Structure formats: structure tokens, C-alpha cells
Amino acid sequence: MAQEPAPKRRRLSPPGDALPGFTKWNLEQDYENRSRKSKKDAQHKKLPIKTADGEIIEQAPEPETTKDEDADSFLASDDEVDSGVADVEADRLPKQPQLSSKEQILQAKEDLARMASMLSEDPEEHIGLLGPLAEIADSKMVTVKKLGLATQLAVFKDIIPGYRVRPLGKDDMQAKVSRDVRNLRAFEQGLLGGYKRYVYGLQKLAKGSGSNDSNTASLGTVAIACACTLLETTPHFNLRNELIGILVGKLSGRPSAGLDQDFARCLAALEHVFKDDDSGHISLEAVAQLAKMLKTKNYHIHEGVLNTFLHLRLLNEFSGKASTERVDKAAPREEWPNGKKPKAYKKEFRTKREKKVMRERKEVAKEMKEADATVSYEERDKNQAETLKLVFIAYFRILKARVDHLMGAVLEGLARYAHLINQDFFGDVLEVLKDLIAEAEADTEAPDDDDEEASAADTAVDAAIARNATRESLLCITTAFALLQGQVDVAKSATSLSLDLNFFITHLYRLLLPLSLDAELELSSRTATLKDPNSLPTPSADSRVNVATTTVLLLRSLSAVLLPPTSTKSVPPLRVAAFTKQLLGASLHVPQKSSVALLGLLNQVAKTHTRKVAGLWNTEERKGDGVFDPNAGLEGANPMAATAWDGELLRLHFDPKIRESVKMLERSVRE
């Protein structure tokens, strides 16, 4: 029979106050009694040396220099330390050799390329590298600074999202969000912080554009180029007003400074933004800053700034009428059958719960529309209306102030915006145009005999003023007819509105002969002209009108007078005959291309008003008596007593196109 295992018993501690053995150890006393090795006992031996004979010699140890251990500690007194500065200089590590400029540039390029590639690959993970990038861009070396600015520009263009980043408030920072949302917020705030630092840096550097210092000017040029690129590529992102302010600050220079590279770059950037603005927000902000700058500078700016208004999209999209004070919205579209409003339907009954659900759905739909970045037509019309009001305020203020070097740009703008001007302002605008023509006519008058002692410089200035005044007169006439013909309802009710354009027609007739003798008829401000070797006055590069040549302006005015879009047959026969006779004479003197253009216009007039001009070619149909006087004005010229003998000379012209045009004109009259 197997024995049962003895039951386990609990081990009891020995009786009495017996303690374990390790409690009797005195560790501190043992450590204190342990022997210590001094530094003097340590032997510093050297390796043996083998001589040329093959004998191995042991080297003697070096004698050690004993130093007081407390000499370098804070326990040492001043008396024990002889010269602490000498000890520091002896223990100082050798300096690293300073890199040359070329090596620093190469190293900066490598660092910038490495960090830019990391940011482009994973911007959310490496968004902290924007700080080192900015530090490199703050270098004192101009080349490294330029490289840093260009690298930051490329990085921001690549990583900026397609929406504006909203700065986080205290509530947003304390709210509990998921890890993905937290990471996204960290990326957005890091991006916004780096972008702010970059844009504010561009603002400071852009002020140095045009400086006498070459380094400062070059940095300003790079800063303006970066700001223009950011505004063109990412106009939706934050700090848009600051970027526009950089461009407007550059455009606020005096017109005497001329067009430099930075100025032209800013103009091109604004035109690009105006053309691509779908919602109208950017255009409104830019025009507001430009209008404020114009008033601050008292309109002493280059005319190219005003020409940017001609690139606004509201010229083709906006359908209302505006003035300096209000905007009249366009009539609603005819969405009802037969143009009548249907009877109101019975209102559908909804419970409170259904109304609440409808409100929630509308809010969700609104948020979805904002997320999809869809453009609201109502919002766009509102922005464009405010923009148009600011444009008209700038134009009318310049007209009132009589800023000479901006009159051409303002008149060109009014001609383009004629279909958007409120009818209440038509009379005021026409009166201003009449005053401008009167002033231009006074400028073109011959000087008195007392002014013969004027210098050659004053003569050149007077000649330039006369040329510009003639162009401005043509532009005033074009603008007046554009105002009337731009709106069909105004053209039909011109009599009731007391809009008389006979003053402009008479002045245009008086300008035909002087213009035919103008050697610069086919030139514009963009046409390059060489300096006259005889020191005679040459056309100025900064002309007041730089959109069209004088010939184009003349053709526009003549088409508006002789071939109006409305009531074409109602043109008086006396007016048609007088202009036809005068234009035939002018075709003998103008350049080749202008002559072809004038004869083409006369061909259209002959087809439209055949009976009114037939008497100039056929003496049997003549109804007038007396003598034709081209200098007597439109009313007293007596064109029915003249003959079209100029056509016989044009038949002998050296240009075959002109000879063919004359034959076509006579053929149209006979038909």
C-alpha cells in the first residue's frame, strides 16, 4: 500500500528577534574601507620600438604633470588660479574653416532641393520644414536669398489647397476631434503660418524695387515676380489683399518713371486676374485698392493702370446700368408664359416638423454648394455692380479734375462701358466731352506773334500737346456716339432726352483736312519710332491713347456719323455729300493703308446712300448752285456744287488696291 505524502507545513520564522543575514551588512562602511587607486599609480607605457638592427627597445613612460584637482573647480580660490583666460584659450577647439561664397551657395541649393522635395512628397508629414526654408531665405547673401524665395514659391504653389484656411479659435483648439482631423488642422495651421511669414517678407522686399542699390532692386524684382505668380495661380487662398497691395504699391509710381519690367509684370498680373475672376470677389478687391490709390496719389499715375479696367469680365457679363451713386438691376427674364404672371398657387400646409426638416435641408444644400465652390449668379452680379460703381467713380473724378495725361484712357474706358452707363448721366457726360473738345481746339490754335521767342523745348511740348489734343478730340467724338448707340432704347429716345450730337459731327468734319496731313496717322503709342536726327519733335512713347491708332479712331467716328446702327436712312443728304467729298480729298494725302480703309468706308456709304451721293459723279443730278467751300463748315460747304474729281487722280495711284477700290466705289454709285 502506497504511503500518503506528508502534508505540507508552513515554514515558520525562527523564534525570537532573529533577522536575515543581509540586514547585518553595512554597505556604506564597506565602500568606505575599500582601497582606492590613485592616479599616481597608473602607469602610461608606450609601445616598444624595433630598430634597424632588429633590436627591440622599451620606451620609458612619460613623466606626468600633477595638477591640483580643485584648481578648475568652483572650490578653487582666486589665489590658486593664475590665468583662467589662458587656460580657456588653450582648451578651445580649433575653428572650422569658413566656406567660400560659391560653396555656401552650393550647400544652400542642396538643402533647399532636399527640403522642397520632402515637402512636395508628403506635405502633411514635413510641414515643419517651412521654418528652415524661411531661415535659408533670410540669409545675408543676396543669391541665397533669391534662391530661398524662388524655392518657397514653388513649394507653396504645389502644396496650397483649393480652399481658404480658416484660422482656429480657442473653442476649436479645445474641441475633441479625431486623429485625422487633428493632423489636417496641424497641417493647415503650419501652412498658414509659413505662408504669412513668406507674404509679409515679400511686402518688405518689394518696396526696394527701383532702388539705386543693385542688390535691393534685384531682391525687389524677385519679390514682385513671386507676388504676381502667387496672385495668378492661387487667388483663392489667404492673404489675397496683401498680394494685391504689393502690386498696387508698385503701380502707384509717378508716370514720369515710365514702364519698367516690374511695372509691366504687375499690369499683366492684374489683367490676368480680371479675366479669370468668375465670382467677382478678386476684381472688387483689386479695383477698390486701385481707386483708393488713385485718389491718394491725386491721379499722378501711369495711364496703363486705368487701361486694366478694360479687362474686367463685367464688360460682357453684367447686364445692369450703373452710375457713381446707384446700380439699376436688369429687368427679370421672361420666365412666365405670354409674359403674364400666373395666379398665385394655394400655399401648401406644412407642420412644424416638416418646416424644420425643410430648413435643415436648405442649410445642408447651402453648405454643399459652398463645398462644391459653385458661383452664385446673384453674388457675382452684386460684386460686379459694386466694381462698376467704383470704376465710374474713378472715371468721372478724373474727368472733373481734367488730368491731362489720363484723359485718353478715361475716354476709351467710357466708350467701352457706354452700354452700362445710367441714362441720367448721359447729359452730364456729353457736356464734359464738349468742354474737352473746346479745350483741345484751343490748344491746337496757332501761337501769337509775341511767343516767337519761345525756346525749342517749349515748341516740342506744344507740338506734342497738339497731337494728343487731336487724338483726344477724336476719342471724345467716338465716346459720344458710343454712349448713344450702346443702348438702343436711348438712341430711340435721344430727342426726348435732349441729346444733340451736331456739335460733335461739325467738329469731326473740321478735323478731316488737318488729319489727312498728319504724318503719324497710322502710329500709336506702341509703335517704335526712331529719334529724328534733325532734333525735331518726335512722337512720345507714353501717348495718352495707346489702344488704337488715329486712323482707327477716325474710322469709328465716321462710321458712327454716316452709318449709324439705328435710323441709317435718316442721315441728311447734305451731311453724306459733304463728308464724301471731304474724304475723297483726304484719300489723296493719307498713307496707303489709311487710303484703302477710307475708300472702303466710302464704298459702304455709296451702297447705303446711293441717291444722296450720286450728284457728285453725275452733273445732271446735281441740285445745288454756287461754289463748294470745304473750310466753310458742314452747313455752309455747299457740297452739291462740287464734283468727285479726286477719283480721277486716285485712278492713277501707284497702289493697285487703291485703284481697284476707286473702281468699286464708282461701280456702287452707278448701280
XYZ file of C-alpha atoms in Angstrom:
671
model
C 0.000 0.000 0.000
C 1.492 3.316 -1.086
C 2.318 5.823 1.519
C 0.422 9.060 1.544
C 2.554 12.176 1.115
C 3.152 14.094 4.266
C 1.085 17.213 4.497
C 2.868 20.446 3.668
C 3.580 22.660 6.545
C 4.146 26.375 6.606
C 7.736 27.402 7.327
C 7.847 29.481 10.430
C 10.391 32.149 11.249
C 12.920 31.300 13.954
C 11.851 32.160 17.432
C 12.985 35.398 18.927
C 14.000 38.548 17.112
C 16.190 36.766 14.501
C 16.715 38.803 11.283
C 18.096 37.853 7.849
C 21.803 37.989 7.384
C 21.891 40.768 4.788
C 20.364 43.169 7.258
C 23.573 43.000 9.237
C 25.647 44.262 6.288
C 26.972 47.814 6.419
C 27.341 48.674 2.724
C 28.491 52.233 3.241
C 31.202 51.226 5.670
C 32.460 48.505 3.328
C 32.648 51.012 0.428
C 34.472 53.470 2.635
C 37.050 50.901 3.726
C 37.720 49.715 0.185
C 41.156 50.634 -1.179
C 41.329 53.285 -3.888
C 43.692 53.582 -6.818
C 45.347 56.926 -7.193
C 46.236 58.458 -10.500
C 49.881 58.370 -9.499
C 49.885 54.541 -9.502
C 48.636 54.439 -13.071
C 51.462 53.805 -15.475
C 51.350 55.172 -19.003
C 53.535 52.886 -21.047
C 54.407 53.236 -24.693
C 54.768 50.515 -27.269
C 58.299 49.151 -27.849
C 60.301 50.300 -30.837
C 62.164 47.997 -33.223
C 65.427 49.472 -34.504
C 67.027 48.965 -37.888
C 69.276 46.242 -36.410
C 66.265 44.268 -35.260
C 66.684 45.135 -31.586
C 63.507 45.833 -29.598
C 63.788 48.743 -27.138
C 61.256 49.521 -24.457
C 60.244 53.179 -24.194
C 60.323 54.936 -20.875
C 56.985 56.227 -19.577
C 56.310 59.945 -19.864
C 56.502 61.947 -16.658
C 53.042 63.078 -15.566
C 52.302 66.636 -14.733
C 50.477 66.880 -11.438
C 47.667 69.300 -11.249
C 45.596 70.346 -8.385
C 42.215 68.689 -8.760
C 40.377 71.623 -7.297
C 42.120 74.176 -9.459
C 39.478 74.081 -12.153
C 36.548 73.558 -9.828
C 34.381 76.138 -8.220
C 36.049 75.354 -4.891
C 39.336 76.867 -6.020
C 40.165 80.305 -4.714
C 41.265 83.240 -6.796
C 44.797 82.964 -5.446
C 45.214 79.417 -6.703
C 44.149 80.281 -10.272
C 46.748 82.344 -12.052
C 45.229 82.862 -15.511
C 41.819 81.400 -16.357
C 41.673 83.105 -19.743
C 44.862 81.428 -20.878
C 43.513 78.020 -19.875
C 40.303 78.618 -21.817
C 42.198 79.681 -24.913
C 44.420 76.602 -24.611
C 41.479 74.227 -24.293
C 39.382 75.895 -27.044
C 38.705 73.674 -30.026
C 40.023 74.790 -33.407
C 37.506 76.670 -35.590
C 36.054 75.058 -38.636
C 37.269 76.595 -41.881
C 34.797 79.160 -43.255
C 33.201 78.193 -46.580
C 33.593 80.344 -49.631
C 30.625 82.073 -51.257
C 30.447 79.502 -54.016
C 30.439 76.613 -51.546
C 27.747 78.297 -49.444
C 25.555 78.716 -52.499
C 26.036 75.059 -53.467
C 25.227 73.929 -49.946
C 22.126 76.150 -49.870
C 20.976 74.674 -53.182
C 21.334 71.151 -51.849
C 19.466 71.963 -48.640
C 16.689 73.765 -50.495
C 16.279 70.947 -53.015
C 16.188 68.313 -50.277
C 13.596 70.126 -48.175
C 11.477 71.106 -51.181
C 11.348 67.519 -52.422
C 10.341 66.270 -48.981
C 7.578 68.873 -48.744
C 6.277 68.026 -52.185
C 6.247 64.282 -51.498
C 4.445 64.433 -48.144
C 3.493 67.976 -47.112
C 1.438 66.909 -44.087
C 4.354 64.976 -42.622
C 7.083 67.546 -43.330
C 5.168 70.812 -42.937
C 7.673 71.802 -40.237
C 10.340 72.243 -42.931
C 8.774 75.572 -43.891
C 10.667 77.105 -40.968
C 14.147 76.021 -42.132
C 13.232 77.132 -45.653
C 12.377 80.588 -44.365
C 15.637 80.714 -42.366
C 17.658 79.998 -45.502
C 15.689 82.711 -47.331
C 16.688 85.167 -44.553
C 20.364 84.714 -45.396
C 22.559 87.787 -45.783
C 23.778 86.583 -49.182
C 21.649 88.014 -51.971
C 21.950 84.933 -54.181
C 20.931 82.554 -51.399
C 18.030 84.852 -50.517
C 16.767 84.777 -54.110
C 17.065 81.002 -54.236
C 15.112 80.736 -50.987
C 12.307 82.972 -52.254
C 12.011 81.033 -55.506
C 12.038 77.683 -53.709
C 9.332 78.797 -51.280
C 7.244 79.985 -54.219
C 7.456 76.592 -55.927
C 6.629 74.786 -52.677
C 3.589 76.957 -51.892
C 2.259 76.596 -55.431
C 2.492 72.825 -55.010
C 1.040 72.351 -51.516
C -1.581 75.118 -51.232
C -5.067 73.531 -51.188
C -8.000 74.671 -53.297
C -9.752 76.444 -50.430
C -9.123 79.162 -47.869
C -7.790 78.093 -44.481
C -9.788 79.378 -41.539
C -7.701 80.369 -38.507
C -8.617 78.279 -35.463
C -10.124 79.924 -32.393
C -9.928 78.914 -28.742
C -13.050 76.784 -28.978
C -11.687 74.932 -31.981
C -8.403 74.234 -30.228
C -10.154 72.809 -27.177
C -12.672 70.706 -29.107
C -12.163 66.950 -29.246
C -11.608 65.748 -32.788
C -10.365 62.613 -34.446
C -6.717 61.971 -35.245
C -7.176 62.655 -38.967
C -8.863 65.976 -38.300
C -6.158 66.912 -35.812
C -3.428 66.111 -38.324
C -5.212 68.088 -41.032
C -5.584 71.079 -38.732
C -1.921 70.928 -37.806
C -1.004 70.919 -41.496
C -3.316 73.825 -42.322
C -2.142 75.988 -39.438
C 1.512 75.236 -40.192
C 0.951 76.087 -43.843
C -0.876 79.304 -42.975
C 1.869 80.387 -40.588
C 4.637 79.772 -43.110
C 2.629 81.459 -45.870
C 2.057 84.562 -43.729
C 5.752 84.837 -42.993
C 6.524 84.496 -46.697
C 3.983 87.095 -47.887
C 4.975 89.638 -45.247
C 8.584 89.145 -46.289
C 7.620 89.827 -49.903
C 5.923 93.049 -48.819
C 9.130 94.342 -47.253
C 11.351 93.312 -50.144
C 9.010 94.671 -52.847
C 9.456 98.202 -51.522
C 13.056 98.116 -52.710
C 12.087 97.740 -56.376
C 13.585 100.576 -58.391
C 16.147 101.420 -55.713
C 19.553 102.788 -56.591
C 21.202 99.868 -54.795
C 21.526 96.977 -57.233
C 21.082 94.254 -54.598
C 17.993 95.870 -53.106
C 16.488 96.451 -56.549
C 17.121 92.861 -57.643
C 15.518 91.489 -54.478
C 12.534 93.770 -55.045
C 12.173 92.465 -58.591
C 12.185 88.856 -57.376
C 9.650 89.670 -54.644
C 7.263 91.333 -57.113
C 7.570 88.415 -59.517
C 6.755 85.970 -56.697
C 3.745 88.039 -55.600
C 2.405 88.212 -59.169
C 2.799 84.465 -59.623
C 1.005 83.702 -56.367
C -1.869 86.019 -57.271
C -2.229 84.404 -60.690
C -2.011 80.773 -59.560
C -3.635 80.834 -56.097
C -6.000 83.833 -55.977
C -8.455 81.937 -53.739
C -6.055 81.458 -50.823
C -5.494 83.605 -47.757
C -3.707 86.980 -47.713
C -5.047 87.921 -51.134
C -5.383 91.588 -50.174
C -1.722 91.703 -49.156
C -0.644 90.356 -52.553
C -2.856 92.888 -54.349
C -1.364 95.595 -52.143
C 2.137 94.680 -53.349
C 1.057 95.113 -56.970
C -0.865 98.329 -56.320
C 2.122 99.753 -54.440
C 4.313 99.200 -57.476
C 1.701 100.705 -59.822
C 1.456 103.858 -57.708
C 4.674 105.268 -59.118
C 4.725 108.548 -60.999
C 4.097 108.428 -64.766
C 7.461 110.077 -65.415
C 9.164 106.911 -64.168
C 7.967 105.059 -67.255
C 7.265 101.397 -67.787
C 9.912 99.122 -66.280
C 9.903 95.346 -66.083
C 8.269 95.175 -62.664
C 5.550 97.660 -63.632
C 4.657 95.696 -66.760
C 4.649 92.449 -64.759
C 2.152 93.892 -62.263
C -0.117 95.138 -65.062
C -0.090 91.724 -66.732
C -0.904 90.003 -63.436
C -3.897 92.272 -62.779
C -5.217 91.780 -66.298
C -4.890 88.011 -65.904
C -6.767 88.114 -62.592
C -9.560 90.263 -64.041
C -10.067 87.901 -66.974
C -10.180 84.716 -64.871
C -12.317 86.010 -61.996
C -15.585 84.062 -62.036
C -17.144 85.245 -58.786
C -16.069 88.894 -58.915
C -14.565 88.948 -55.402
C -10.961 89.417 -56.521
C -11.870 92.089 -59.078
C -13.823 94.035 -56.474
C -10.922 93.969 -54.007
C -8.376 94.955 -56.658
C -10.488 97.796 -58.108
C -11.209 99.109 -54.604
C -7.490 99.293 -53.813
C -6.741 100.887 -57.198
C -9.456 103.529 -56.749
C -8.154 104.354 -53.280
C -4.595 104.595 -54.581
C -5.687 106.901 -57.451
C -7.307 109.319 -55.028
C -4.345 109.214 -52.657
C -1.834 109.931 -55.431
C -4.055 112.708 -56.824
C -4.196 110.774 -60.124
C -0.466 111.174 -60.839
C -0.138 107.626 -62.139
C 0.532 105.928 -65.455
C -2.387 105.529 -67.854
C -1.749 101.791 -68.070
C -3.292 101.429 -64.616
C -6.639 102.712 -65.938
C -6.402 100.501 -69.016
C -6.578 97.442 -66.763
C -10.274 98.277 -66.180
C -10.917 97.338 -69.819
C -10.165 93.686 -68.981
C -12.903 93.252 -66.381
C -15.352 90.469 -67.124
C -18.331 92.632 -66.233
C -17.987 94.307 -69.639
C -19.501 91.191 -71.207
C -21.394 89.619 -68.299
C -23.093 92.418 -66.385
C -26.498 93.465 -67.724
C -27.498 96.300 -65.389
C -26.991 100.058 -65.559
C -24.811 101.926 -63.112
C -23.623 105.373 -62.137
C -21.470 106.804 -59.389
C -24.285 106.569 -56.854
C -26.512 103.612 -57.647
C -26.880 100.495 -59.767
C -30.085 99.657 -61.617
C -30.537 95.930 -61.982
C -31.641 94.459 -65.279
C -35.243 93.516 -65.821
C -36.053 89.905 -64.866
C -36.135 87.303 -67.576
C -39.443 86.411 -69.121
C -39.984 83.139 -67.380
C -43.788 83.336 -67.356
C -45.889 82.198 -70.301
C -47.195 85.015 -72.526
C -45.295 87.473 -70.364
C -48.007 87.389 -67.683
C -47.566 86.411 -64.107
C -49.592 83.306 -63.249
C -52.023 83.303 -60.412
C -50.605 82.544 -57.024
C -50.906 78.922 -56.036
C -52.519 77.939 -52.819
C -49.967 77.772 -50.042
C -49.194 74.225 -49.034
C -49.793 73.396 -45.404
C -46.789 72.040 -43.500
C -46.443 71.034 -39.890
C -43.730 72.362 -37.611
C -41.739 69.195 -38.056
C -41.897 69.470 -41.852
C -40.863 73.131 -41.745
C -37.918 72.236 -39.533
C -36.866 69.496 -41.931
C -37.122 71.926 -44.864
C -34.895 74.466 -43.100
C -32.302 71.818 -42.323
C -32.296 70.658 -45.932
C -31.776 74.217 -47.137
C -28.830 74.653 -44.801
C -27.304 71.395 -45.981
C -27.815 72.398 -49.614
C -26.143 75.738 -48.936
C -23.144 74.056 -47.327
C -22.879 71.603 -50.207
C -22.917 74.460 -52.691
C -20.112 76.181 -50.814
C -18.155 72.944 -50.686
C -18.545 72.477 -54.424
C -17.272 76.047 -54.940
C -20.139 76.881 -57.260
C -20.535 80.503 -58.273
C -23.829 82.136 -57.353
C -25.075 84.413 -60.106
C -26.699 86.737 -57.604
C -23.464 87.090 -55.676
C -21.499 87.628 -58.871
C -23.901 90.344 -60.069
C -23.646 92.075 -56.703
C -19.841 92.088 -56.816
C -19.773 93.264 -60.412
C -22.243 96.063 -59.642
C -20.028 97.371 -56.846
C -16.980 97.078 -59.093
C -18.696 99.014 -61.893
C -19.655 101.764 -59.457
C -16.030 102.139 -58.353
C -14.857 102.274 -61.980
C -17.299 105.047 -62.848
C -16.320 106.994 -59.726
C -12.674 106.877 -60.816
C -13.520 107.888 -64.407
C -15.759 110.816 -63.502
C -13.350 112.133 -60.882
C -10.573 112.219 -63.479
C -12.860 113.991 -65.954
C -13.749 116.544 -63.322
C -10.111 117.094 -62.329
C -9.020 117.420 -66.007
C -5.957 115.211 -65.588
C -4.360 115.688 -68.994
C -2.279 112.534 -69.274
C -5.246 110.306 -68.291
C -7.978 111.802 -70.474
C -7.373 109.394 -73.345
C -7.582 106.324 -71.117
C -10.737 107.630 -69.416
C -12.486 108.368 -72.709
C -11.546 104.958 -74.065
C -12.981 103.384 -70.928
C -16.228 105.360 -71.162
C -16.609 104.276 -74.786
C -16.237 100.634 -73.761
C -18.600 100.991 -70.782
C -21.186 103.030 -72.706
C -23.804 100.253 -72.610
C -23.584 100.114 -68.816
C -23.981 103.837 -68.032
C -27.216 105.041 -66.493
C -29.319 107.345 -68.704
C -29.347 110.062 -66.056
C -25.644 110.655 -66.593
C -25.728 110.922 -70.369
C -26.288 114.658 -70.421
C -23.523 115.350 -67.910
C -21.042 113.186 -69.786
C -21.818 114.859 -73.122
C -21.289 118.303 -71.607
C -17.907 117.210 -70.279
C -16.963 115.850 -73.707
C -17.906 119.162 -75.354
C -15.712 121.043 -72.899
C -12.801 118.703 -73.631
C -13.145 119.262 -77.371
C -13.242 123.020 -76.852
C -10.061 122.841 -74.764
C -8.379 120.633 -77.373
C -9.359 123.078 -80.122
C -7.887 125.947 -78.124
C -4.627 124.019 -77.744
C -4.335 123.414 -81.481
C -4.675 127.098 -82.389
C -1.604 128.823 -83.804
C 0.518 130.731 -81.265
C 0.572 134.512 -81.201
C 3.381 136.656 -82.573
C 4.504 137.507 -79.044
C 5.501 133.884 -78.449
C 8.137 133.721 -81.183
C 10.912 133.918 -78.604
C 9.908 130.591 -77.066
C 12.616 128.000 -76.763
C 12.913 124.854 -78.852
C 11.864 122.731 -75.876
C 8.613 124.678 -75.492
C 7.930 124.223 -79.194
C 8.345 120.460 -78.894
C 5.992 120.365 -75.918
C 3.374 122.420 -77.790
C 3.607 120.062 -80.763
C 3.115 117.039 -78.539
C 0.121 118.692 -76.889
C -1.404 119.451 -80.291
C -1.054 115.855 -81.425
C -2.569 114.487 -78.259
C -5.359 117.060 -78.360
C -6.331 115.922 -81.870
C -6.460 112.314 -80.768
C -8.475 113.247 -77.722
C -10.972 115.122 -79.895
C -11.489 112.012 -81.998
C -11.888 109.915 -78.908
C -14.441 112.356 -77.471
C -16.480 112.046 -80.662
C -16.230 108.256 -80.598
C -17.256 108.181 -76.949
C -20.252 110.453 -77.551
C -21.638 108.239 -80.305
C -20.801 105.080 -78.350
C -22.835 106.397 -75.422
C -25.830 106.958 -77.679
C -25.541 103.797 -79.753
C -24.559 101.477 -76.925
C -28.151 101.428 -75.691
C -30.903 101.021 -78.234
C -33.630 102.495 -76.042
C -31.554 105.641 -75.508
C -30.835 106.001 -79.215
C -34.546 105.873 -79.998
C -35.393 108.437 -77.330
C -32.468 110.795 -77.982
C -34.824 113.660 -78.814
C -36.808 113.327 -75.613
C -33.577 113.208 -73.588
C -32.238 116.335 -75.362
C -29.130 114.569 -76.606
C -27.827 116.680 -79.505
C -24.714 115.382 -81.262
C -24.464 118.044 -84.014
C -21.565 119.692 -82.199
C -19.503 116.505 -82.457
C -20.438 115.971 -86.121
C -19.402 119.501 -87.081
C -16.103 119.211 -85.248
C -15.337 115.882 -86.948
C -15.883 117.496 -90.354
C -13.426 120.260 -89.488
C -10.784 117.698 -88.437
C -10.710 115.774 -91.729
C -8.307 118.041 -93.659
C -5.776 118.538 -90.790
C -5.778 114.800 -90.119
C -5.101 113.994 -93.775
C -1.793 115.887 -93.471
C -0.748 114.157 -90.253
C 2.357 112.033 -90.820
C 1.635 109.975 -87.684
C -1.855 108.966 -88.704
C -1.052 105.251 -88.601
C 1.067 105.348 -85.432
C 0.095 104.522 -81.880
C 1.945 104.690 -78.590
C 3.097 101.093 -79.059
C 4.746 101.870 -82.398
C 8.510 102.207 -82.101
C 9.828 105.430 -83.625
C 13.433 106.490 -84.044
C 14.750 109.809 -82.854
C 14.737 112.487 -85.523
C 18.325 113.344 -86.491
C 17.299 116.979 -87.108
C 16.199 117.312 -83.430
C 12.591 117.832 -84.432
C 9.825 116.732 -82.034
C 9.091 113.025 -82.321
C 6.068 111.107 -81.066
C 6.163 110.437 -77.361
C 6.385 106.816 -76.261
C 3.854 107.459 -73.498
C 0.902 108.664 -75.517
C -2.429 109.351 -73.909
C -4.234 106.842 -76.073
C -2.487 103.531 -76.568
C -5.349 101.302 -77.631
C -5.929 102.290 -81.260
C -4.235 104.370 -83.937
C -5.574 107.692 -85.150
C -6.867 106.060 -88.338
C -8.896 103.551 -86.362
C -10.411 106.310 -84.238
C -11.272 108.289 -87.364
C -12.967 105.301 -88.991
C -15.003 104.643 -85.854
C -16.203 108.225 -85.742
C -17.077 108.304 -89.458
C -18.966 105.017 -89.223
C -20.988 106.339 -86.293
C -21.869 109.535 -88.206
C -22.564 108.149 -91.697
C -23.653 104.569 -90.949
C -25.382 104.555 -87.558
C -26.791 101.193 -86.407
C -30.272 102.705 -85.956
C -32.115 105.002 -88.385
C -29.483 104.662 -91.085
C -31.709 106.090 -93.825
C -32.459 109.215 -91.787
C -28.967 110.703 -92.228
C -29.342 114.089 -94.004
C -28.194 114.168 -97.673
C -26.162 117.318 -97.065
C -24.122 115.582 -94.369
C -23.476 112.492 -96.501
C -22.391 114.518 -99.551
C -20.132 116.840 -97.567
C -18.320 114.000 -95.805
C -17.998 112.021 -99.044
C -16.387 114.928 -100.894
C -14.048 115.684 -97.975
C -12.999 112.037 -97.598
C -12.197 111.748 -101.312
C -9.822 114.682 -100.969
C -8.283 113.265 -97.816
C -7.634 109.927 -99.559
C -5.129 111.691 -101.822
C -2.889 112.656 -98.877
C -3.148 109.927 -96.249
C -0.814 106.900 -96.274
C -1.569 103.840 -98.352
C -3.334 101.703 -95.739
C -5.439 104.581 -94.480
C -6.452 105.468 -98.024
C -7.641 101.910 -98.665
C -9.632 101.994 -95.414
C -11.285 105.334 -96.244
C -12.244 104.195 -99.739
C -13.710 101.029 -98.283
C -15.850 103.119 -95.945
C -16.954 105.320 -98.864
C -17.932 102.184 -100.775
C -20.278 101.185 -97.945
C -21.687 104.728 -97.805
C -22.309 104.684 -101.566
C -24.205 101.398 -101.326
C -26.340 102.654 -98.441
C -26.886 106.276 -99.596
C -26.625 105.882 -103.369
C -29.057 108.634 -104.333
C -27.611 111.088 -101.820
C -24.080 110.964 -103.290
C -24.851 110.318 -106.975
C -24.769 114.054 -107.752
C -21.033 114.168 -107.073
C -20.358 111.868 -110.048
C -23.260 112.846 -112.320
C -23.669 116.567 -113.024
C -27.170 116.061 -114.415
C -28.452 115.009 -110.998
C -26.901 117.981 -109.242
C -29.331 120.090 -107.240
C -27.038 122.758 -105.803
C -25.746 126.080 -107.099
C -22.715 128.086 -106.165
C -19.188 127.077 -105.152
C -18.016 124.323 -102.841
C -16.060 125.674 -99.857
C -14.506 122.923 -97.662
C -13.421 125.440 -94.999
C -16.861 126.968 -94.507
C -18.066 124.249 -92.151
C -20.575 121.492 -92.598
C -23.607 123.732 -93.056
C -22.011 126.246 -95.425
C -19.799 123.943 -97.505
C -22.366 123.545 -100.329
C -21.235 120.024 -101.312
C -23.906 119.665 -104.040
C -21.979 122.199 -106.143
C -18.831 120.028 -106.134
C -17.710 117.119 -108.306
C -15.762 113.981 -107.399
C -12.698 114.872 -109.480
C -10.468 113.345 -106.778
C -11.443 109.884 -108.036
C -9.749 110.535 -111.376
C -6.454 111.186 -109.617
C -6.890 108.118 -107.437
C -7.242 106.037 -110.595
C -3.592 106.888 -111.310
C -2.365 105.880 -107.846
C 0.711 103.631 -107.661
C -1.053 101.147 -105.366
C -3.268 98.663 -107.245
C -5.511 98.225 -104.192
C -6.404 101.911 -104.221
C -7.091 101.848 -107.968
C -9.379 98.857 -107.515
C -11.169 100.499 -104.574
C -11.934 103.599 -106.662
C -13.395 101.466 -109.430
C -15.591 99.617 -106.947
C -16.773 102.946 -105.490
C -17.811 104.291 -108.898
C -19.492 101.000 -109.716
C -21.539 101.220 -106.488
C -22.650 104.766 -107.347
C -23.811 103.811 -110.842
C -25.821 100.896 -109.544
